[in-house]
Coordinates of C-alpha atoms in Angstrom, one line a residue:
M1 CA -33.6 -10.7 25.2
A2 CA -33.5 -12.8 28.3
T3 CA -36.0 -15.4 29.4
E4 CA -36.4 -17.2 32.7
I5 CA -35.6 -20.9 33.0
A6 CA -36.3 -23.2 35.9
R7 CA -34.3 -26.2 36.9
D8 CA -34.8 -28.8 39.6
G9 CA -31.9 -28.4 42.0
V10 CA -30.5 -30.7 44.7
P11 CA -33.0 -31.3 47.5
D12 CA -32.3 -29.2 50.6
R13 CA -31.6 -30.7 54.0
A14 CA -35.3 -31.2 54.8
G15 CA -35.6 -33.3 51.6
R16 CA -37.7 -30.9 49.7
G17 CA -36.9 -30.3 46.0
R18 CA -35.6 -26.8 45.2
R19 CA -36.5 -25.0 41.9
V20 CA -33.9 -22.5 40.7
V21 CA -35.1 -19.7 38.4
L22 CA -32.4 -18.2 36.1
K23 CA -32.4 -15.4 33.5
E24 CA -31.4 -17.1 30.2
H25 CA -29.6 -15.3 27.4
G26 CA -31.6 -15.1 24.2
L27 CA -28.8 -17.0 22.2
R28 CA -28.1 -19.7 24.8
A29 CA -30.2 -22.4 23.1
A30 CA -28.9 -21.6 19.6
L31 CA -25.3 -21.6 20.8
A32 CA -25.7 -24.8 22.7
H33 CA -27.1 -26.5 19.6
E34 CA -24.5 -25.2 17.3
V35 CA -21.9 -27.9 18.2
H36 CA -24.5 -30.5 17.2
A37 CA -25.3 -28.8 13.8
R38 CA -24.9 -30.8 10.6
P39 CA -24.3 -34.3 12.2
Y40 CA -22.9 -37.0 10.0
E41 CA -25.2 -39.7 8.6
V42 CA -25.0 -43.3 9.8
L43 CA -24.9 -45.3 6.6
Q44 CA -25.0 -49.0 5.8
A45 CA -23.3 -50.4 2.6
P46 CA -24.3 -50.9 -0.1
L47 CA -25.7 -47.5 -1.1
R48 CA -25.6 -44.9 -3.8
L49 CA -25.6 -41.1 -3.4
S50 CA -25.9 -38.0 -5.4
H51 CA -24.5 -34.7 -4.1
L52 CA -25.3 -31.2 -5.4
A53 CA -23.8 -27.9 -4.3
I54 CA -25.9 -24.9 -5.4
I55 CA -24.6 -21.3 -5.3
S56 CA -27.6 -19.2 -4.4
G57 CA -25.9 -16.2 -2.7
E58 CA -25.9 -15.0 0.9
R59 CA -29.6 -14.1 0.6
G60 CA -30.8 -17.2 -1.1
Q61 CA -31.9 -19.2 2.0
E62 CA -35.6 -18.4 1.5
G63 CA -35.5 -19.7 -2.0
D64 CA -33.6 -22.9 -1.0
I65 CA -36.1 -23.6 1.8
A66 CA -39.1 -23.0 -0.4
H67 CA -37.7 -25.4 -3.0
L68 CA -37.0 -28.0 -0.2
N69 CA -40.6 -27.6 1.0
D70 CA -41.8 -28.3 -2.5
L71 CA -39.9 -31.6 -2.4
C72 CA -41.3 -32.5 1.0
D73 CA -44.8 -31.8 -0.3
R74 CA -44.3 -34.1 -3.3
F75 CA -43.3 -37.0 -1.0
G76 CA -45.7 -36.2 1.8
V77 CA -43.2 -35.7 4.6
E78 CA -42.8 -33.0 7.2
P79 CA -41.0 -29.9 5.9
P80 CA -38.1 -28.3 7.8
A81 CA -38.8 -25.9 10.6
A82 CA -38.4 -22.2 10.1
G83 CA -34.9 -20.8 10.3
V84 CA -33.0 -24.1 10.3
N85 CA -29.8 -24.6 8.2
H86 CA -29.8 -28.4 8.3
Y87 CA -32.5 -30.9 7.4
A88 CA -32.6 -34.7 6.8
Q89 CA -35.6 -36.8 6.0
M90 CA -36.5 -40.2 4.5
L91 CA -38.5 -40.0 1.3
W92 CA -40.4 -43.0 0.0
P93 CA -40.9 -43.1 -3.8
D94 CA -43.7 -45.2 -5.2
G95 CA -43.3 -48.8 -4.3
A96 CA -40.7 -48.2 -1.6
S97 CA -41.3 -48.5 2.1
A98 CA -39.5 -49.2 5.3
T99 CA -40.5 -52.8 5.2
A100 CA -40.0 -53.3 1.5
G101 CA -36.5 -51.8 1.5
G102 CA -35.1 -49.2 -0.8
G103 CA -36.1 -45.6 0.0
L104 CA -34.4 -42.3 -0.6
R105 CA -32.9 -40.0 2.1
V106 CA -32.4 -36.3 1.5
R107 CA -29.9 -34.2 3.4
W108 CA -29.9 -30.4 3.0
E109 CA -27.4 -28.0 4.4
R110 CA -27.3 -24.2 4.2
H111 CA -23.9 -22.5 4.1
T112 CA -22.9 -18.8 3.8
E113 CA -23.2 -18.5 0.0
F114 CA -24.4 -21.9 -1.1
C115 CA -26.5 -24.9 -0.1
T116 CA -26.0 -28.6 -0.6
F117 CA -28.5 -31.4 -1.4
T118 CA -27.4 -35.0 -0.9
F119 CA -29.6 -37.9 -1.8
Y120 CA -28.9 -41.4 -0.5
R121 CA -30.4 -44.5 -2.2
F122 CA -30.3 -47.7 -0.3
D123 CA -31.4 -50.5 -2.7
P124 CA -28.8 -53.1 -3.9
F125 CA -26.8 -52.5 -7.1
N126 CA -24.3 -54.2 -9.3
A127 CA -20.8 -53.4 -8.0
E128 CA -19.4 -53.9 -11.5
A129 CA -21.5 -50.9 -12.8
P130 CA -22.2 -48.8 -9.7
F131 CA -23.3 -45.7 -11.6
A132 CA -25.6 -47.3 -14.1
E133 CA -28.4 -46.0 -11.9
T134 CA -28.1 -43.1 -9.4
A135 CA -29.9 -41.6 -6.5
L136 CA -31.1 -38.7 -8.6
D137 CA -33.1 -41.1 -10.7
L138 CA -35.6 -41.2 -7.8
V139 CA -35.9 -37.4 -7.6
P140 CA -38.4 -35.6 -9.8
A141 CA -36.7 -34.3 -12.9
D142 CA -38.8 -31.1 -13.0
W143 CA -37.9 -30.4 -9.4
L144 CA -34.2 -30.7 -10.2
A145 CA -34.5 -28.4 -13.2
D146 CA -36.0 -25.7 -11.1
L147 CA -33.3 -25.7 -8.4
P148 CA -32.6 -22.0 -7.4
G149 CA -29.1 -20.8 -8.1
E150 CA -26.3 -22.3 -10.1
T151 CA -24.8 -25.8 -9.7
L152 CA -21.1 -25.8 -8.9
V153 CA -20.7 -29.4 -7.7
A154 CA -22.5 -32.4 -9.0
L155 CA -21.2 -35.8 -7.8
H156 CA -22.4 -39.3 -7.9
G157 CA -21.1 -41.7 -5.3
A158 CA -21.3 -45.4 -4.6
V159 CA -20.5 -47.3 -1.4
C160 CA -19.8 -51.0 -2.0
A161 CA -19.7 -53.7 0.7
D162 CA -16.5 -55.5 1.5
D163 CA -16.2 -57.0 -1.9
P164 CA -13.2 -57.3 -4.3
D165 CA -12.4 -53.9 -5.7
P166 CA -14.1 -53.4 -9.1
Q167 CA -12.1 -52.7 -12.3
L168 CA -11.4 -49.0 -12.1
T169 CA -11.2 -48.6 -15.8
Q170 CA -14.9 -49.8 -16.1
V171 CA -15.9 -47.1 -13.6
F172 CA -13.7 -44.1 -14.5
G173 CA -12.5 -45.0 -18.0
D174 CA -8.9 -44.3 -19.0
H175 CA -8.6 -41.3 -16.7
L176 CA -5.9 -41.1 -14.0
V177 CA -7.6 -42.4 -10.8
V178 CA -6.7 -41.0 -7.3
G179 CA -7.3 -43.4 -4.4
S180 CA -6.2 -44.3 -0.9
A181 CA -7.1 -46.4 2.0
L182 CA -9.2 -44.6 4.6
G183 CA -9.6 -44.9 8.3
D184 CA -6.1 -46.4 8.8
G185 CA -6.8 -49.0 6.1
A186 CA -10.3 -50.0 7.1
G187 CA -11.8 -48.8 3.8
R188 CA -10.8 -47.6 0.4
A189 CA -11.9 -44.8 -1.9
W190 CA -11.2 -43.7 -5.5
S191 CA -12.1 -40.7 -7.7
D192 CA -10.7 -39.2 -10.9
F193 CA -12.0 -35.6 -10.1
R194 CA -13.3 -35.3 -13.6
L195 CA -16.7 -34.6 -15.1
Q196 CA -18.1 -37.6 -16.9
N197 CA -20.4 -37.6 -19.9
D198 CA -23.4 -36.9 -17.8
G199 CA -21.8 -33.8 -16.2
F200 CA -21.3 -35.5 -12.8
G201 CA -18.1 -36.4 -11.0
R202 CA -17.7 -39.8 -9.4
V203 CA -16.4 -41.2 -6.2
L204 CA -16.3 -45.0 -5.4
I205 CA -15.9 -46.3 -1.8
N206 CA -15.3 -49.8 -0.7
A207 CA -16.6 -49.9 2.9
G208 CA -14.3 -52.8 3.9
T209 CA -14.5 -53.1 7.7
L210 CA -15.8 -49.5 8.3
S211 CA -18.7 -49.3 10.8
P212 CA -21.9 -47.5 9.7
G213 CA -20.8 -44.4 11.7
Q214 CA -17.4 -44.5 10.0
I215 CA -19.0 -44.9 6.6
G216 CA -21.1 -41.8 7.2
R217 CA -18.1 -39.7 8.4
M218 CA -15.9 -40.8 5.4
V219 CA -18.7 -40.1 2.9
Q220 CA -19.2 -36.7 4.5
R221 CA -15.5 -35.8 4.4
L222 CA -15.2 -36.9 0.7
L223 CA -18.2 -34.8 -0.3
E224 CA -17.0 -31.8 1.7
M225 CA -13.5 -32.1 0.3
E226 CA -14.9 -31.9 -3.3
T227 CA -17.4 -29.1 -2.4
Y228 CA -14.9 -26.9 -0.6
R229 CA -12.3 -27.6 -3.3
M230 CA -14.6 -26.2 -5.9
M231 CA -15.7 -23.3 -3.8
A232 CA -12.1 -22.4 -3.1
L233 CA -11.2 -22.5 -6.8
L234 CA -13.8 -19.8 -7.5
A235 CA -11.0 -17.4 -6.6
F236 CA -8.6 -18.7 -9.2
P237 CA -10.2 -17.1 -12.3
V238 CA -10.5 -13.9 -10.2
A239 CA -6.8 -14.0 -9.5
R240 CA -6.0 -14.5 -13.2
E241 CA -8.2 -11.6 -14.1
M242 CA -6.7 -9.4 -11.5
G243 CA -3.1 -10.0 -12.6
P244 CA -3.0 -7.7 -15.7
Q245 CA -4.7 -4.9 -13.8
L246 CA -2.2 -5.1 -11.0
T247 CA 0.6 -5.1 -13.5
S248 CA -0.7 -1.9 -15.1
L249 CA -1.1 -0.2 -11.7
E250 CA 2.4 -1.3 -10.5
A251 CA 3.9 0.2 -13.7
E252 CA 2.1 3.5 -13.1
V253 CA 3.3 3.6 -9.5
A254 CA 6.9 2.9 -10.5
T255 CA 6.7 5.7 -13.1
L256 CA 5.4 8.2 -10.6
I257 CA 8.0 7.2 -8.0
G258 CA 10.7 7.5 -10.6
I259 CA 9.6 11.0 -11.4
M260 CA 9.7 12.0 -7.8
A261 CA 13.1 10.4 -7.2
D262 CA 14.7 12.0 -10.3
G263 CA 13.0 15.4 -9.8
N264 CA 12.2 15.3 -13.5
E265 CA 8.8 17.0 -13.4
D266 CA 9.2 18.0 -17.1
R267 CA 7.8 14.6 -17.9
L268 CA 4.5 15.8 -16.6
D269 CA 2.1 18.0 -18.6
G270 CA 1.1 21.1 -16.7
P271 CA 2.6 23.8 -14.6
N272 CA 1.7 22.3 -11.2
S273 CA 3.7 19.1 -11.2
D274 CA 3.0 18.2 -7.6
R275 CA -0.8 18.5 -8.1
I276 CA -0.5 16.3 -11.2
L277 CA 1.5 13.7 -9.3
L278 CA -1.0 13.7 -6.5
D279 CA -4.0 13.3 -8.8
R280 CA -2.4 10.4 -10.5
L281 CA -1.5 8.7 -7.2
I282 CA -5.1 9.2 -6.1
D283 CA -6.3 7.5 -9.2
V284 CA -4.0 4.5 -8.6
A285 CA -5.0 4.3 -5.0
A286 CA -8.7 4.4 -5.9
A287 CA -8.2 1.7 -8.5
T288 CA -6.2 -0.5 -6.0
E289 CA -8.9 -0.1 -3.3
G290 CA -11.5 -0.9 -5.9
L291 CA -9.8 -4.2 -6.8
M292 CA -9.4 -5.1 -3.1
A293 CA -13.1 -4.3 -2.4
A294 CA -14.2 -6.4 -5.3
Y295 CA -12.0 -9.4 -4.7
S296 CA -11.0 -9.5 -1.0
Y297 CA -14.1 -11.5 0.0
R298 CA -13.4 -14.1 -2.7
F299 CA -9.8 -14.5 -1.6
G300 CA -10.7 -14.6 2.1
A301 CA -13.3 -17.3 1.4
A302 CA -10.9 -19.3 -0.7
K303 CA -8.4 -19.3 2.2
A304 CA -11.1 -20.6 4.6
Y305 CA -12.3 -23.2 2.1
Q306 CA -8.7 -24.4 1.6
A307 CA -8.3 -24.9 5.3
L308 CA -11.5 -27.0 5.3
V309 CA -10.2 -29.2 2.5
D310 CA -7.0 -29.8 4.4
R311 CA -9.0 -30.7 7.5
C312 CA -11.1 -33.2 5.6
I313 CA -8.1 -34.9 4.1
Q314 CA -6.4 -35.1 7.5
E315 CA -9.5 -36.6 9.2
M316 CA -9.7 -39.3 6.5
R317 CA -6.5 -40.8 7.9
E318 CA -5.5 -42.1 4.5
S319 CA -2.7 -44.4 3.6
R320 CA -1.3 -45.3 0.2
L321 CA -2.7 -47.9 -2.1
P322 CA -0.3 -49.6 -4.5
G323 CA -0.1 -47.8 -7.8
S324 CA -2.4 -44.9 -6.8
Q325 CA -1.8 -41.3 -5.9
T326 CA -3.3 -40.3 -2.6
F327 CA -5.9 -37.6 -2.2
R328 CA -3.3 -35.5 -0.3
E329 CA -0.8 -35.8 -3.1
F330 CA -3.4 -34.9 -5.7
M331 CA -4.4 -31.8 -3.8
D332 CA -0.8 -30.8 -3.2
R333 CA 0.0 -31.1 -7.0
R334 CA -3.2 -29.8 -8.6
F335 CA -5.1 -27.8 -6.0
A336 CA -2.5 -26.1 -3.8
P337 CA -0.7 -24.3 -6.7
A338 CA -4.0 -22.5 -7.6
M339 CA -4.5 -21.5 -4.0
R340 CA -0.9 -20.2 -3.8
T341 CA -1.6 -18.1 -6.9
C342 CA -4.7 -16.6 -5.2
Q343 CA -2.7 -15.9 -2.1
A344 CA 0.2 -14.4 -4.0
M345 CA -2.3 -12.1 -5.9
A346 CA -3.9 -11.0 -2.7
E347 CA -0.5 -10.2 -1.2
R348 CA 0.5 -8.4 -4.4
A349 CA -2.5 -6.2 -4.1
D350 CA -1.8 -5.4 -0.5
A351 CA 1.8 -4.6 -1.3
L352 CA 0.7 -2.3 -4.1
G353 CA -1.6 -0.5 -1.7
R354 CA 1.3 0.0 0.8
R355 CA 3.5 1.2 -2.0
V356 CA 0.9 3.8 -3.1
A357 CA 0.6 4.9 0.5
R358 CA 4.4 5.3 0.8
A359 CA 4.5 7.3 -2.5
S360 CA 1.7 9.5 -1.2
D361 CA 3.6 10.1 2.0
M362 CA 6.7 11.0 0.1
L363 CA 4.8 13.4 -2.1
R364 CA 3.0 14.9 0.9
T365 CA 6.4 15.4 2.6
R366 CA 7.7 17.2 -0.5
V367 CA 4.7 19.4 -0.6
D368 CA 5.0 20.2 3.1
I369 CA 8.6 21.1 2.6
S370 CA 7.7 23.4 -0.3
L371 CA 5.0 25.0 1.8
E372 CA 7.4 25.5 4.7
E373 CA 9.9 27.2 2.3
N374 CA 7.1 29.4 1.0
N375 CA 6.1 30.3 4.5
R376 CA 9.7 31.1 5.4
D377 CA 10.0 33.4 2.4
L378 CA 6.7 35.0 3.4
L379 CA 7.9 35.6 6.9
H380 CA 11.1 37.1 5.6
S381 CA 9.1 39.5 3.5
M382 CA 6.9 40.3 6.4
N383 CA 9.9 41.1 8.5
R384 CA 11.3 43.4 5.9
R385 CA 8.0 45.2 5.7
A386 CA 7.9 45.4 9.5
D387 CA 11.4 47.0 9.6
T388 CA 10.3 49.5 6.9
Q389 CA 7.1 50.3 8.8
L390 CA 9.1 50.7 12.0
R391 CA 11.5 53.2 10.3
L392 CA 8.6 55.1 8.9
Q393 CA 6.9 55.1 12.2
E394 CA 10.0 56.4 13.9
T395 CA 10.2 59.1 11.2
V396 CA 6.6 60.0 11.7
E397 CA 7.0 59.9 15.4
G398 CA 9.8 62.6 15.2
L399 CA 7.6 64.7 13.0
S400 CA 4.7 64.2 15.3
V401 CA 6.7 65.5 18.3
V402 CA 7.7 68.6 16.3
A403 CA 4.1 69.2 15.2
I404 CA 2.6 68.7 18.6
S405 CA 5.3 70.8 20.2
Y406 CA 4.6 73.6 17.7
Y407 CA 0.9 73.7 18.4
L408 CA 1.4 73.4 22.2
W409 CA 4.1 76.2 22.1
S410 CA 1.6 78.4 20.1
L411 CA -1.0 78.0 22.8
V412 CA 1.6 78.9 25.5
A413 CA 2.6 82.0 23.4
Y414 CA -1.0 83.1 23.2
L415 CA -1.4 82.6 26.9
L416 CA 1.7 84.7 27.6
K417 CA 0.4 87.5 25.3
G418 CA -2.9 87.4 27.0
A419 CA -1.2 87.6 30.4
K420 CA 0.7 90.8 29.4
A421 CA -2.5 92.3 28.0
A422 CA -4.1 91.6 31.4
G423 CA -1.4 93.7 33.1
L424 CA 0.9 90.9 34.3
P425 CA 4.6 91.7 34.3
V426 CA 5.5 89.1 31.6
N427 CA 7.7 89.5 28.7
P428 CA 5.9 87.2 26.1
E429 CA 8.8 87.0 23.6
L430 CA 11.4 85.9 26.3
A431 CA 8.9 83.5 28.0
A432 CA 8.0 81.9 24.6
L433 CA 11.7 81.4 23.9
V434 CA 12.2 79.7 27.2
A435 CA 9.1 77.6 26.7
V436 CA 10.4 76.1 23.4
P437 CA 12.8 73.5 24.9
L438 CA 10.4 72.8 27.8
V439 CA 7.6 72.0 25.4
L440 CA 9.7 69.8 23.2
V441 CA 11.0 67.8 26.2
L442 CA 7.5 67.4 27.7
V443 CA 6.0 66.3 24.3
F444 CA 8.8 63.9 23.7
I445 CA 8.4 62.3 27.1
G446 CA 4.7 62.1 26.6
V447 CA 4.9 60.4 23.2
K448 CA 7.5 57.9 24.6
R449 CA 5.2 57.0 27.5
L450 CA 2.2 56.6 25.3
K451 CA 4.2 54.3 23.0
A452 CA 5.4 52.2 25.9
A453 CA 1.9 51.9 27.2
L454 CA 0.6 50.7 23.8
I455 CA 3.4 48.1 23.5
S456 CA 2.7 46.8 27.0
D457 CA -1.0 46.4 26.2
S458 CA -0.2 44.6 22.9
D459 CA 2.1 42.1 24.7
H460 CA -0.6 41.2 27.2

């Protein structure tokens, strides 16, 4: 649907303003705003945050927005507009205000199959125990319990000011900690990528000399890296489940191809071996297509999520911290092998489908050759029958000439006898004798011409 828009143009030579009316495409505004969707937050250290990624399915947007509207009603703020996929708003719990400090900011984003809620808490905290209190402590517990969908990512984060780095063992315990300098060394970040006793992961950021805009971008990239990593890993259990099924189907295809290659149809039960082979190949093809239909979306999504994880790590511009493994190294060692397994399984299923198609083509070719041989034998049999019919026809044709000549000669003989009785000077016996060869010749010529005429009509 197109609408008309008006724009003030450049004044004409007389100095009068000119108004241009254009027909606007119905998607122009939405497409123009798409590049500004999901902007990063401008954040000031110190702050704490809690990030949730909820899988609600591709049709779960209405439930997500309804739940978000409920949160807005509880805090008395304006709810999101209809049809949006991004919303950010300040919430003021009891006792907090813009002048008194503190406050809670909610950020909601809707993606294809999941949504994210990120809560930012801005009051000061003890850098030695950054996760003693979290941003979710300010969110109603019953609202959190009623979140629609299933939680896949739950992460607490803390952004400290440019202070000495805390003792990582106090924050993450004895787990192996991954960390690196961010923004070409302007800030630092650490995480152990593990679920703590409260069921949440943790990420700690030292803002260093990062600007508020840079802090917002780094926080967003770290959160997206963890979210997309978990979303991509949803394909890994699928790949492991798919493996034994593909192994069974590959063995069946190998058996059928071996039977066709050896020509040992005795291994099949039944008189019609080609039909049995075709039925079994159809079963394998249907099972393979069923696997791809069930899992292709998951593998395709994992590939896209993996690309987003790589992009987030690249944009963090990380450098090594002494004694720590970088985020890139951790992903290459722990995350990339799982993605390669998923990719290998998808390629394996595609290869199996192509193998089944080639086996079907081979069997189809063999069936076509068998049909051609049967058709050849049938044509030979028809030719033999045609030769026999031709001989019979020629025999019948000779008998027909004799029979027709006899009847025609009989008529001539009666005519001659009648002529003698009428007083004509005719010898009937002598005339009938002379008429015999003439009648035979005339009948023979007439039959040949009739046969030639019939053959000419059939050729046309």
